[in-house]
JSON list of C-alpha atoms in Angstrom, two decimals:
[
{"chain": "N", "resi": 1, "resn": "GLU", "atom": "CA", "xyz": [0.05, -0.01, -0.02]},
{"chain": "N", "resi": 2, "resn": "PRO", "atom": "CA", "xyz": [1.35, 3.47, -0.96]},
{"chain": "N", "resi": 3, "resn": "GLU", "atom": "CA", "xyz": [2.35, 5.62, 1.90]},
{"chain": "N", "resi": 4, "resn": "VAL", "atom": "CA", "xyz": [4.01, 9.15, 2.46]},
{"chain": "N", "resi": 5, "resn": "THR", "atom": "CA", "xyz": [7.50, 8.84, 3.68]},
{"chain": "N", "resi": 6, "resn": "GLN", "atom": "CA", "xyz": [9.79, 11.26, 5.41]},
{"chain": "N", "resi": 7, "resn": "THR", "atom": "CA", "xyz": [13.41, 11.92, 6.01]},
{"chain": "N", "resi": 8, "resn": "PRO", "atom": "CA", "xyz": [15.32, 12.22, 8.60]},
{"chain": "N", "resi": 9, "resn": "SER", "atom": "CA", "xyz": [13.08, 10.55, 11.05]},
{"chain": "N", "resi": 10, "resn": "HIS", "atom": "CA", "xyz": [15.21, 12.76, 13.81]},
{"chain": "N", "resi": 11, "resn": "GLN", "atom": "CA", "xyz": [16.99, 15.86, 12.99]},
{"chain": "N", "resi": 12, "resn": "VAL", "atom": "CA", "xyz": [19.15, 17.59, 15.73]},
{"chain": "N", "resi": 13, "resn": "THR", "atom": "CA", "xyz": [20.49, 21.05, 14.83]},
{"chain": "N", "resi": 14, "resn": "GLN", "atom": "CA", "xyz": [21.95, 24.11, 16.54]},
{"chain": "N", "resi": 15, "resn": "MET", "atom": "CA", "xyz": [20.05, 27.18, 17.00]},
{"chain": "N", "resi": 16, "resn": "GLY", "atom": "CA", "xyz": [20.21, 29.48, 13.87]},
{"chain": "N", "resi": 17, "resn": "GLN", "atom": "CA", "xyz": [21.10, 26.85, 11.33]},
{"chain": "N", "resi": 18, "resn": "GLU", "atom": "CA", "xyz": [18.84, 25.96, 8.65]},
{"chain": "N", "resi": 19, "resn": "VAL", "atom": "CA", "xyz": [17.25, 22.65, 8.35]},
{"chain": "N", "resi": 20, "resn": "ILE", "atom": "CA", "xyz": [15.34, 20.98, 5.23]},
{"chain": "N", "resi": 21, "resn": "LEU", "atom": "CA", "xyz": [12.89, 18.30, 6.11]},
{"chain": "N", "resi": 22, "resn": "ARG", "atom": "CA", "xyz": [11.98, 16.17, 3.28]},
{"chain": "N", "resi": 23, "resn": "CYS", "atom": "CA", "xyz": [8.70, 14.37, 2.35]},
{"chain": "N", "resi": 24, "resn": "VAL", "atom": "CA", "xyz": [7.75, 11.81, -0.45]},
{"chain": "N", "resi": 25, "resn": "PRO", "atom": "CA", "xyz": [3.95, 12.12, -0.90]},
{"chain": "N", "resi": 26, "resn": "ILE", "atom": "CA", "xyz": [2.09, 9.42, -2.38]},
{"chain": "N", "resi": 27, "resn": "SER", "atom": "CA", "xyz": [2.64, 9.35, -6.17]},
{"chain": "N", "resi": 28, "resn": "ASN", "atom": "CA", "xyz": [-0.75, 10.32, -7.68]},
{"chain": "N", "resi": 29, "resn": "HIS", "atom": "CA", "xyz": [-2.03, 12.77, -4.93]},
{"chain": "N", "resi": 30, "resn": "LEU", "atom": "CA", "xyz": [-2.21, 16.76, -5.67]},
{"chain": "N", "resi": 31, "resn": "TYR", "atom": "CA", "xyz": [-2.41, 18.28, -2.50]},
{"chain": "N", "resi": 32, "resn": "PHE", "atom": "CA", "xyz": [0.42, 18.51, -0.09]},
{"chain": "N", "resi": 33, "resn": "TYR", "atom": "CA", "xyz": [0.66, 19.86, 3.53]},
{"chain": "N", "resi": 34, "resn": "TRP", "atom": "CA", "xyz": [2.85, 20.23, 6.45]},
{"chain": "N", "resi": 35, "resn": "TYR", "atom": "CA", "xyz": [1.86, 20.19, 10.05]},
{"chain": "N", "resi": 36, "resn": "ARG", "atom": "CA", "xyz": [3.69, 20.29, 13.33]},
{"chain": "N", "resi": 37, "resn": "GLN", "atom": "CA", "xyz": [3.22, 19.10, 16.86]},
{"chain": "N", "resi": 38, "resn": "ILE", "atom": "CA", "xyz": [5.17, 20.50, 19.79]},
{"chain": "N", "resi": 39, "resn": "LEU", "atom": "CA", "xyz": [5.48, 18.41, 22.63]},
{"chain": "N", "resi": 40, "resn": "GLY", "atom": "CA", "xyz": [2.42, 18.36, 24.71]},
{"chain": "N", "resi": 41, "resn": "GLN", "atom": "CA", "xyz": [0.08, 20.40, 22.04]},
{"chain": "N", "resi": 42, "resn": "LYS", "atom": "CA", "xyz": [-1.86, 19.92, 19.50]},
{"chain": "N", "resi": 43, "resn": "VAL", "atom": "CA", "xyz": [-1.18, 19.26, 15.87]},
{"chain": "N", "resi": 44, "resn": "GLU", "atom": "CA", "xyz": [-1.11, 22.58, 14.16]},
{"chain": "N", "resi": 45, "resn": "PHE", "atom": "CA", "xyz": [-1.43, 23.03, 10.39]},
{"chain": "N", "resi": 46, "resn": "LEU", "atom": "CA", "xyz": [1.75, 25.06, 8.76]},
{"chain": "N", "resi": 47, "resn": "VAL", "atom": "CA", "xyz": [0.90, 25.13, 5.10]},
{"chain": "N", "resi": 48, "resn": "SER", "atom": "CA", "xyz": [-0.75, 23.31, 2.16]},
{"chain": "N", "resi": 49, "resn": "PHE", "atom": "CA", "xyz": [0.50, 23.32, -1.22]},
{"chain": "N", "resi": 50, "resn": "TYR", "atom": "CA", "xyz": [-1.47, 22.70, -4.78]},
{"chain": "N", "resi": 51, "resn": "ASN", "atom": "CA", "xyz": [-0.39, 23.17, -8.39]},
{"chain": "N", "resi": 52, "resn": "ASN", "atom": "CA", "xyz": [3.29, 23.95, -7.67]},
{"chain": "N", "resi": 53, "resn": "GLU", "atom": "CA", "xyz": [2.10, 26.94, -5.30]},
{"chain": "N", "resi": 54, "resn": "ILE", "atom": "CA", "xyz": [1.08, 27.61, -1.73]},
{"chain": "N", "resi": 55, "resn": "SER", "atom": "CA", "xyz": [-2.63, 27.44, -1.42]},
{"chain": "N", "resi": 56, "resn": "GLU", "atom": "CA", "xyz": [-2.91, 28.27, 2.29]},
{"chain": "N", "resi": 57, "resn": "LYS", "atom": "CA", "xyz": [-0.65, 29.14, 4.97]},
{"chain": "N", "resi": 58, "resn": "SER", "atom": "CA", "xyz": [-1.11, 29.43, 8.57]},
{"chain": "N", "resi": 59, "resn": "GLU", "atom": "CA", "xyz": [0.15, 32.34, 10.94]},
{"chain": "N", "resi": 60, "resn": "ILE", "atom": "CA", "xyz": [2.78, 30.34, 12.19]},
{"chain": "N", "resi": 61, "resn": "PHE", "atom": "CA", "xyz": [4.30, 29.80, 8.60]},
{"chain": "N", "resi": 62, "resn": "ASP", "atom": "CA", "xyz": [6.09, 33.09, 8.21]},
{"chain": "N", "resi": 63, "resn": "ASP", "atom": "CA", "xyz": [9.17, 34.10, 6.27]},
{"chain": "N", "resi": 64, "resn": "GLN", "atom": "CA", "xyz": [11.34, 31.57, 8.35]},
{"chain": "N", "resi": 65, "resn": "PHE", "atom": "CA", "xyz": [9.53, 28.94, 6.46]},
{"chain": "N", "resi": 66, "resn": "SER", "atom": "CA", "xyz": [9.31, 27.76, 3.03]},
{"chain": "N", "resi": 67, "resn": "VAL", "atom": "CA", "xyz": [8.19, 24.87, 0.85]},
{"chain": "N", "resi": 68, "resn": "GLU", "atom": "CA", "xyz": [9.19, 23.67, -2.43]},
{"chain": "N", "resi": 69, "resn": "ARG", "atom": "CA", "xyz": [8.20, 20.73, -4.85]},
{"chain": "N", "resi": 70, "resn": "PRO", "atom": "CA", "xyz": [11.79, 20.48, -6.64]},
{"chain": "N", "resi": 71, "resn": "ASP", "atom": "CA", "xyz": [11.55, 17.41, -8.72]},
{"chain": "N", "resi": 72, "resn": "GLY", "atom": "CA", "xyz": [8.02, 16.33, -9.05]},
{"chain": "N", "resi": 73, "resn": "SER", "atom": "CA", "xyz": [8.34, 13.58, -6.21]},
{"chain": "N", "resi": 74, "resn": "ASN", "atom": "CA", "xyz": [9.96, 15.20, -3.10]},
{"chain": "N", "resi": 75, "resn": "PHE", "atom": "CA", "xyz": [8.33, 17.85, -0.91]},
{"chain": "N", "resi": 76, "resn": "THR", "atom": "CA", "xyz": [10.41, 19.91, 1.26]},
{"chain": "N", "resi": 77, "resn": "LEU", "atom": "CA", "xyz": [10.18, 22.17, 4.46]},
{"chain": "N", "resi": 78, "resn": "LYS", "atom": "CA", "xyz": [12.90, 24.48, 4.98]},
{"chain": "N", "resi": 79, "resn": "ILE", "atom": "CA", "xyz": [13.27, 26.28, 8.06]},
{"chain": "N", "resi": 80, "resn": "ARG", "atom": "CA", "xyz": [16.00, 28.97, 8.31]},
{"chain": "N", "resi": 81, "resn": "SER", "atom": "CA", "xyz": [17.46, 30.31, 11.45]},
{"chain": "N", "resi": 82, "resn": "THR", "atom": "CA", "xyz": [16.17, 27.74, 13.75]},
{"chain": "N", "resi": 83, "resn": "LYS", "atom": "CA", "xyz": [15.18, 28.77, 17.15]},
{"chain": "N", "resi": 84, "resn": "LEU", "atom": "CA", "xyz": [14.60, 26.60, 20.16]},
{"chain": "N", "resi": 85, "resn": "GLU", "atom": "CA", "xyz": [10.71, 27.02, 19.95]},
{"chain": "N", "resi": 86, "resn": "ASP", "atom": "CA", "xyz": [10.81, 25.17, 16.27]},
{"chain": "N", "resi": 87, "resn": "SER", "atom": "CA", "xyz": [11.55, 21.91, 18.22]},
{"chain": "N", "resi": 88, "resn": "ALA", "atom": "CA", "xyz": [8.47, 19.75, 17.30]},
{"chain": "N", "resi": 89, "resn": "MET", "atom": "CA", "xyz": [7.28, 16.73, 15.23]},
{"chain": "N", "resi": 90, "resn": "TYR", "atom": "CA", "xyz": [6.66, 17.95, 11.70]},
{"chain": "N", "resi": 91, "resn": "PHE", "atom": "CA", "xyz": [4.36, 15.90, 9.83]},
{"chain": "N", "resi": 92, "resn": "CYS", "atom": "CA", "xyz": [3.82, 15.85, 5.88]},
{"chain": "N", "resi": 93, "resn": "ALA", "atom": "CA", "xyz": [0.39, 14.73, 4.32]},
{"chain": "N", "resi": 94, "resn": "SER", "atom": "CA", "xyz": [-0.79, 14.35, 0.92]},
{"chain": "N", "resi": 95, "resn": "SER", "atom": "CA", "xyz": [-4.30, 13.88, -0.48]},
{"chain": "N", "resi": 96, "resn": "PRO", "atom": "CA", "xyz": [-5.87, 13.08, -3.95]},
{"chain": "N", "resi": 97, "resn": "THR", "atom": "CA", "xyz": [-8.86, 15.40, -3.24]},
{"chain": "N", "resi": 98, "resn": "ILE", "atom": "CA", "xyz": [-9.57, 17.77, -0.16]},
{"chain": "N", "resi": 99, "resn": "ASN", "atom": "CA", "xyz": [-11.51, 15.17, 1.72]},
{"chain": "N", "resi": 100, "resn": "GLU", "atom": "CA", "xyz": [-8.92, 12.72, 3.04]},
{"chain": "N", "resi": 101, "resn": "GLN", "atom": "CA", "xyz": [-5.14, 13.42, 3.89]},
{"chain": "N", "resi": 102, "resn": "PHE", "atom": "CA", "xyz": [-2.37, 10.69, 4.53]},
{"chain": "N", "resi": 103, "resn": "PHE", "atom": "CA", "xyz": [0.38, 11.41, 6.98]},
{"chain": "N", "resi": 104, "resn": "GLY", "atom": "CA", "xyz": [3.84, 10.49, 7.24]},
{"chain": "N", "resi": 105, "resn": "PRO", "atom": "CA", "xyz": [5.72, 9.17, 10.45]},
{"chain": "N", "resi": 106, "resn": "GLY", "atom": "CA", "xyz": [6.89, 12.58, 11.00]},
{"chain": "N", "resi": 107, "resn": "THR", "atom": "CA", "xyz": [10.46, 14.09, 11.53]},
{"chain": "N", "resi": 108, "resn": "ARG", "atom": "CA", "xyz": [11.31, 15.11, 15.13]},
{"chain": "N", "resi": 109, "resn": "LEU", "atom": "CA", "xyz": [13.54, 18.22, 15.07]},
{"chain": "N", "resi": 110, "resn": "THR", "atom": "CA", "xyz": [15.40, 19.02, 18.09]},
{"chain": "N", "resi": 111, "resn": "VAL", "atom": "CA", "xyz": [17.07, 22.69, 18.16]},
{"chain": "N", "resi": 112, "resn": "LEU", "atom": "CA", "xyz": [19.63, 22.82, 20.54]},
{"chain": "Q", "resi": 1, "resn": "ALA", "atom": "CA", "xyz": [-12.09, 29.19, 12.09]},
{"chain": "Q", "resi": 2, "resn": "GLN", "atom": "CA", "xyz": [-12.72, 25.65, 12.96]},
{"chain": "Q", "resi": 3, "resn": "SER", "atom": "CA", "xyz": [-11.74, 24.02, 16.18]},
{"chain": "Q", "resi": 4, "resn": "VAL", "atom": "CA", "xyz": [-11.92, 20.77, 18.08]},
{"chain": "Q", "resi": 5, "resn": "THR", "atom": "CA", "xyz": [-12.29, 20.08, 21.61]},
{"chain": "Q", "resi": 6, "resn": "GLN", "atom": "CA", "xyz": [-11.47, 16.61, 23.18]},
{"chain": "Q", "resi": 7, "resn": "LEU", "atom": "CA", "xyz": [-11.59, 16.34, 26.90]},
{"chain": "Q", "resi": 8, "resn": "GLY", "atom": "CA", "xyz": [-9.45, 14.10, 29.12]},
{"chain": "Q", "resi": 9, "resn": "SER", "atom": "CA", "xyz": [-6.07, 13.64, 27.73]},
{"chain": "Q", "resi": 10, "resn": "HIS", "atom": "CA", "xyz": [-5.77, 10.12, 29.05]},
{"chain": "Q", "resi": 11, "resn": "VAL", "atom": "CA", "xyz": [-8.71, 7.60, 28.94]},
{"chain": "Q", "resi": 12, "resn": "SER", "atom": "CA", "xyz": [-8.53, 4.16, 30.36]},
{"chain": "Q", "resi": 13, "resn": "VAL", "atom": "CA", "xyz": [-10.41, 1.35, 29.55]},
{"chain": "Q", "resi": 14, "resn": "SER", "atom": "CA", "xyz": [-10.69, -2.25, 30.47]},
{"chain": "Q", "resi": 15, "resn": "GLU", "atom": "CA", "xyz": [-10.15, -5.06, 27.57]},
{"chain": "Q", "resi": 16, "resn": "GLY", "atom": "CA", "xyz": [-13.66, -5.82, 26.18]},
{"chain": "Q", "resi": 17, "resn": "ALA", "atom": "CA", "xyz": [-15.38, -2.83, 27.79]},
{"chain": "Q", "resi": 18, "resn": "LEU", "atom": "CA", "xyz": [-16.88, 0.02, 25.70]},
{"chain": "Q", "resi": 19, "resn": "VAL", "atom": "CA", "xyz": [-14.59, 2.87, 24.09]},
{"chain": "Q", "resi": 20, "resn": "LEU", "atom": "CA", "xyz": [-15.91, 6.16, 24.13]},
{"chain": "Q", "resi": 21, "resn": "LEU", "atom": "CA", "xyz": [-13.82, 9.19, 22.88]},
{"chain": "Q", "resi": 22, "resn": "ARG", "atom": "CA", "xyz": [-15.60, 12.54, 22.82]},
{"chain": "Q", "resi": 23, "resn": "CYS", "atom": "CA", "xyz": [-15.35, 15.16, 20.26]},
{"chain": "Q", "resi": 24, "resn": "ASN", "atom": "CA", "xyz": [-17.13, 18.33, 20.07]},
{"chain": "Q", "resi": 25, "resn": "TYR", "atom": "CA", "xyz": [-16.34, 20.75, 17.10]},
{"chain": "Q", "resi": 26, "resn": "SER", "atom": "CA", "xyz": [-17.00, 24.50, 16.32]},
{"chain": "Q", "resi": 27, "resn": "SER", "atom": "CA", "xyz": [-17.39, 25.28, 12.47]},
{"chain": "Q", "resi": 28, "resn": "SER", "atom": "CA", "xyz": [-19.22, 28.33, 10.97]},
{"chain": "Q", "resi": 29, "resn": "VAL", "atom": "CA", "xyz": [-19.70, 26.25, 7.84]},
{"chain": "Q", "resi": 30, "resn": "PRO", "atom": "CA", "xyz": [-20.91, 22.69, 7.33]},
{"chain": "Q", "resi": 31, "resn": "PRO", "atom": "CA", "xyz": [-17.85, 20.56, 8.58]},
{"chain": "Q", "resi": 32, "resn": "TYR", "atom": "CA", "xyz": [-15.86, 17.63, 7.36]},
{"chain": "Q", "resi": 33, "resn": "LEU", "atom": "CA", "xyz": [-15.09, 15.35, 10.50]},
{"chain": "Q", "resi": 34, "resn": "PHE", "atom": "CA", "xyz": [-12.24, 12.63, 10.90]},
{"chain": "Q", "resi": 35, "resn": "TRP", "atom": "CA", "xyz": [-10.67, 10.76, 13.47]},
{"chain": "Q", "resi": 36, "resn": "TYR", "atom": "CA", "xyz": [-7.05, 9.54, 13.43]},
{"chain": "Q", "resi": 37, "resn": "VAL", "atom": "CA", "xyz": [-5.16, 7.20, 15.17]},
{"chain": "Q", "resi": 38, "resn": "GLN", "atom": "CA", "xyz": [-1.42, 7.46, 16.10]},
{"chain": "Q", "resi": 39, "resn": "TYR", "atom": "CA", "xyz": [0.54, 4.48, 17.40]},
{"chain": "Q", "resi": 40, "resn": "PRO", "atom": "CA", "xyz": [4.01, 4.81, 18.75]},
{"chain": "Q", "resi": 41, "resn": "ASN", "atom": "CA", "xyz": [6.69, 6.10, 16.39]},
{"chain": "Q", "resi": 42, "resn": "GLN", "atom": "CA", "xyz": [4.20, 6.23, 13.46]},
{"chain": "Q", "resi": 43, "resn": "GLY", "atom": "CA", "xyz": [2.15, 9.01, 11.47]},
{"chain": "Q", "resi": 44, "resn": "LEU", "atom": "CA", "xyz": [-1.52, 9.75, 11.80]},
{"chain": "Q", "resi": 45, "resn": "GLN", "atom": "CA", "xyz": [-3.69, 6.90, 10.27]},
{"chain": "Q", "resi": 46, "resn": "LEU", "atom": "CA", "xyz": [-7.30, 7.96, 9.41]},
{"chain": "Q", "resi": 47, "resn": "LEU", "atom": "CA", "xyz": [-9.77, 5.77, 11.36]},
{"chain": "Q", "resi": 48, "resn": "LEU", "atom": "CA", "xyz": [-13.18, 7.11, 9.82]},
{"chain": "Q", "resi": 49, "resn": "LYS", "atom": "CA", "xyz": [-14.34, 10.43, 8.24]},
{"chain": "Q", "resi": 50, "resn": "TYR", "atom": "CA", "xyz": [-17.59, 12.27, 7.71]},
{"chain": "Q", "resi": 51, "resn": "THR", "atom": "CA", "xyz": [-18.36, 14.51, 4.94]},
{"chain": "Q", "resi": 52, "resn": "THR", "atom": "CA", "xyz": [-21.74, 14.29, 3.71]},
{"chain": "Q", "resi": 53, "resn": "GLY", "atom": "CA", "xyz": [-24.73, 11.80, 3.75]},
{"chain": "Q", "resi": 54, "resn": "ALA", "atom": "CA", "xyz": [-25.28, 8.88, 6.53]},
{"chain": "Q", "resi": 55, "resn": "THR", "atom": "CA", "xyz": [-24.51, 10.61, 9.86]},
{"chain": "Q", "resi": 56, "resn": "LEU", "atom": "CA", "xyz": [-23.08, 7.26, 11.44]},
{"chain": "Q", "resi": 57, "resn": "VAL", "atom": "CA", "xyz": [-19.94, 6.39, 9.63]},
{"chain": "Q", "resi": 58, "resn": "LYS", "atom": "CA", "xyz": [-17.91, 3.18, 10.34]},
{"chain": "Q", "resi": 59, "resn": "GLY", "atom": "CA", "xyz": [-14.20, 2.91, 9.86]},
{"chain": "Q", "resi": 60, "resn": "ILE", "atom": "CA", "xyz": [-11.39, 0.57, 10.65]},
{"chain": "Q", "resi": 61, "resn": "ASN", "atom": "CA", "xyz": [-10.81, -1.92, 13.33]},
{"chain": "Q", "resi": 62, "resn": "GLY", "atom": "CA", "xyz": [-14.27, -1.48, 14.27]},
{"chain": "Q", "resi": 63, "resn": "PHE", "atom": "CA", "xyz": [-14.54, 1.91, 15.43]},
{"chain": "Q", "resi": 64, "resn": "GLU", "atom": "CA", "xyz": [-17.64, 3.96, 14.49]},
{"chain": "Q", "resi": 65, "resn": "ALA", "atom": "CA", "xyz": [-18.75, 7.66, 14.92]},
{"chain": "Q", "resi": 66, "resn": "GLU", "atom": "CA", "xyz": [-21.78, 9.56, 14.55]},
{"chain": "Q", "resi": 67, "resn": "PHE", "atom": "CA", "xyz": [-22.39, 13.03, 13.64]},
{"chain": "Q", "resi": 68, "resn": "LYS", "atom": "CA", "xyz": [-24.88, 15.08, 15.48]},
{"chain": "Q", "resi": 69, "resn": "LYS", "atom": "CA", "xyz": [-25.10, 18.57, 13.88]},
{"chain": "Q", "resi": 70, "resn": "SER", "atom": "CA", "xyz": [-27.40, 19.57, 16.98]},
{"chain": "Q", "resi": 71, "resn": "GLU", "atom": "CA", "xyz": [-25.06, 18.63, 19.67]},
{"chain": "Q", "resi": 72, "resn": "THR", "atom": "CA", "xyz": [-21.81, 19.72, 17.50]},
{"chain": "Q", "resi": 73, "resn": "SER", "atom": "CA", "xyz": [-20.33, 16.20, 18.39]},
{"chain": "Q", "resi": 74, "resn": "PHE", "atom": "CA", "xyz": [-18.67, 13.38, 16.53]},
{"chain": "Q", "resi": 75, "resn": "HIS", "atom": "CA", "xyz": [-17.82, 11.04, 19.35]},
{"chain": "Q", "resi": 76, "resn": "LEU", "atom": "CA", "xyz": [-15.99, 7.92, 18.63]},
{"chain": "Q", "resi": 77, "resn": "THR", "atom": "CA", "xyz": [-16.99, 4.59, 19.85]},
{"chain": "Q", "resi": 78, "resn": "LYS", "atom": "CA", "xyz": [-15.81, 0.91, 19.81]},
{"chain": "Q", "resi": 79, "resn": "PRO", "atom": "CA", "xyz": [-17.94, -1.91, 21.76]},
{"chain": "Q", "resi": 80, "resn": "SER", "atom": "CA", "xyz": [-15.22, -3.96, 22.66]},
{"chain": "Q", "resi": 81, "resn": "ALA", "atom": "CA", "xyz": [-11.64, -2.64, 23.39]},
{"chain": "Q", "resi": 82, "resn": "HIS", "atom": "CA", "xyz": [-8.73, -4.84, 22.28]},
{"chain": "Q", "resi": 83, "resn": "MET", "atom": "CA", "xyz": [-5.04, -4.56, 23.50]},
{"chain": "Q", "resi": 84, "resn": "SER", "atom": "CA", "xyz": [-4.19, -3.53, 20.20]},
{"chain": "Q", "resi": 85, "resn": "ASP", "atom": "CA", "xyz": [-6.36, -0.42, 20.73]},
{"chain": "Q", "resi": 86, "resn": "ALA", "atom": "CA", "xyz": [-4.00, 1.38, 22.90]},
{"chain": "Q", "resi": 87, "resn": "ALA", "atom": "CA", "xyz": [-2.88, 4.51, 20.90]},
{"chain": "Q", "resi": 88, "resn": "GLU", "atom": "CA", "xyz": [-3.71, 8.20, 20.76]},
{"chain": "Q", "resi": 89, "resn": "TYR", "atom": "CA", "xyz": [-6.63, 9.39, 19.09]},
{"chain": "Q", "resi": 90, "resn": "PHE", "atom": "CA", "xyz": [-7.15, 12.65, 17.18]},
{"chain": "Q", "resi": 91, "resn": "CYS", "atom": "CA", "xyz": [-10.15, 14.34, 16.25]},
{"chain": "Q", "resi": 92, "resn": "ALA", "atom": "CA", "xyz": [-9.96, 16.79, 13.53]},
{"chain": "Q", "resi": 93, "resn": "VAL", "atom": "CA", "xyz": [-12.34, 19.16, 11.54]},
{"chain": "Q", "resi": 94, "resn": "SER", "atom": "CA", "xyz": [-11.80, 20.87, 8.32]},
{"chain": "Q", "resi": 95, "resn": "ASP", "atom": "CA", "xyz": [-14.73, 22.88, 6.14]},
{"chain": "Q", "resi": 96, "resn": "SER", "atom": "CA", "xyz": [-16.51, 22.02, 3.42]},
{"chain": "Q", "resi": 97, "resn": "GLY", "atom": "CA", "xyz": [-15.82, 25.24, 1.46]},
{"chain": "Q", "resi": 98, "resn": "GLY", "atom": "CA", "xyz": [-12.45, 24.32, 0.01]},
{"chain": "Q", "resi": 99, "resn": "ASN", "atom": "CA", "xyz": [-10.43, 25.44, 3.01]},
{"chain": "Q", "resi": 100, "resn": "ASN", "atom": "CA", "xyz": [-9.14, 21.96, 3.60]},
{"chain": "Q", "resi": 101, "resn": "ARG", "atom": "CA", "xyz": [-6.72, 22.50, 6.49]},
{"chain": "Q", "resi": 102, "resn": "LEU", "atom": "CA", "xyz": [-7.22, 20.37, 9.38]},
{"chain": "Q", "resi": 103, "resn": "ALA", "atom": "CA", "xyz": [-7.79, 21.56, 12.83]},
{"chain": "Q", "resi": 104, "resn": "PHE", "atom": "CA", "xyz": [-6.86, 19.09, 15.58]},
{"chain": "Q", "resi": 105, "resn": "GLY", "atom": "CA", "xyz": [-7.94, 18.34, 18.88]},
{"chain": "Q", "resi": 106, "resn": "LYS", "atom": "CA", "xyz": [-5.33, 17.66, 21.89]},
{"chain": "Q", "resi": 107, "resn": "GLY", "atom": "CA", "xyz": [-5.71, 14.00, 21.41]},
{"chain": "Q", "resi": 108, "resn": "ASN", "atom": "CA", "xyz": [-6.86, 11.03, 23.84]},
{"chain": "Q", "resi": 109, "resn": "GLN", "atom": "CA", "xyz": [-4.13, 8.64, 25.03]},
{"chain": "Q", "resi": 110, "resn": "VAL", "atom": "CA", "xyz": [-5.91, 5.29, 25.36]},
{"chain": "Q", "resi": 111, "resn": "VAL", "atom": "CA", "xyz": [-4.85, 2.66, 27.71]},
{"chain": "Q", "resi": 112, "resn": "VAL", "atom": "CA", "xyz": [-6.20, -0.78, 27.70]},
{"chain": "Q", "resi": 113, "resn": "ILE", "atom": "CA", "xyz": [-6.45, -2.73, 31.02]},
{"chain": "Q", "resi": 114, "resn": "PRO", "atom": "CA", "xyz": [-6.19, -6.35, 30.70]}
]
């Protein structure tokens, strides 16, 4: 059964560094998403992506963040100048329609 | 903006007993409602969803949920808990108007007691 994959499973970085989180969505899906979950808090929407552009972003998704679909299969989230409060589990999701999102296993980002 | 409330972060249930997880939503437009399950070190897996039509929806692993508009609720039930049901469960809402971001509740950690 096709599934969303994410790499790495755990990323440790120093404060101020840039990180790129990678996702491979399910191949025939058209909509792509990033969410994050800070430890002990709700899963929060960051951004959705459709037709090679951002379709919606939350107030969390400021200039520190960017997304890209560089090669038709990968979907990446770049976080520039990481802060301690960026430590969280980041989930990628994809969907064939707007009705159902399939999630990856997540990348745990730890900012030291 | 949509939101979801799940009360009681930890829920203990005896094996074979009813599982009931409560979810109340807030939405200014007709909602789409979802329950996801997360097993340790895994992603979020869709259990079931309500979009339109029948208000009682059945999902995987014997779970079902009923959409009650008058109560703004979408509670999740399973008649008989199994040890393998130990996991975290999230209720989520999106709207039907094309804004498909999911708003999640805080989740319920279910512990099954043998």
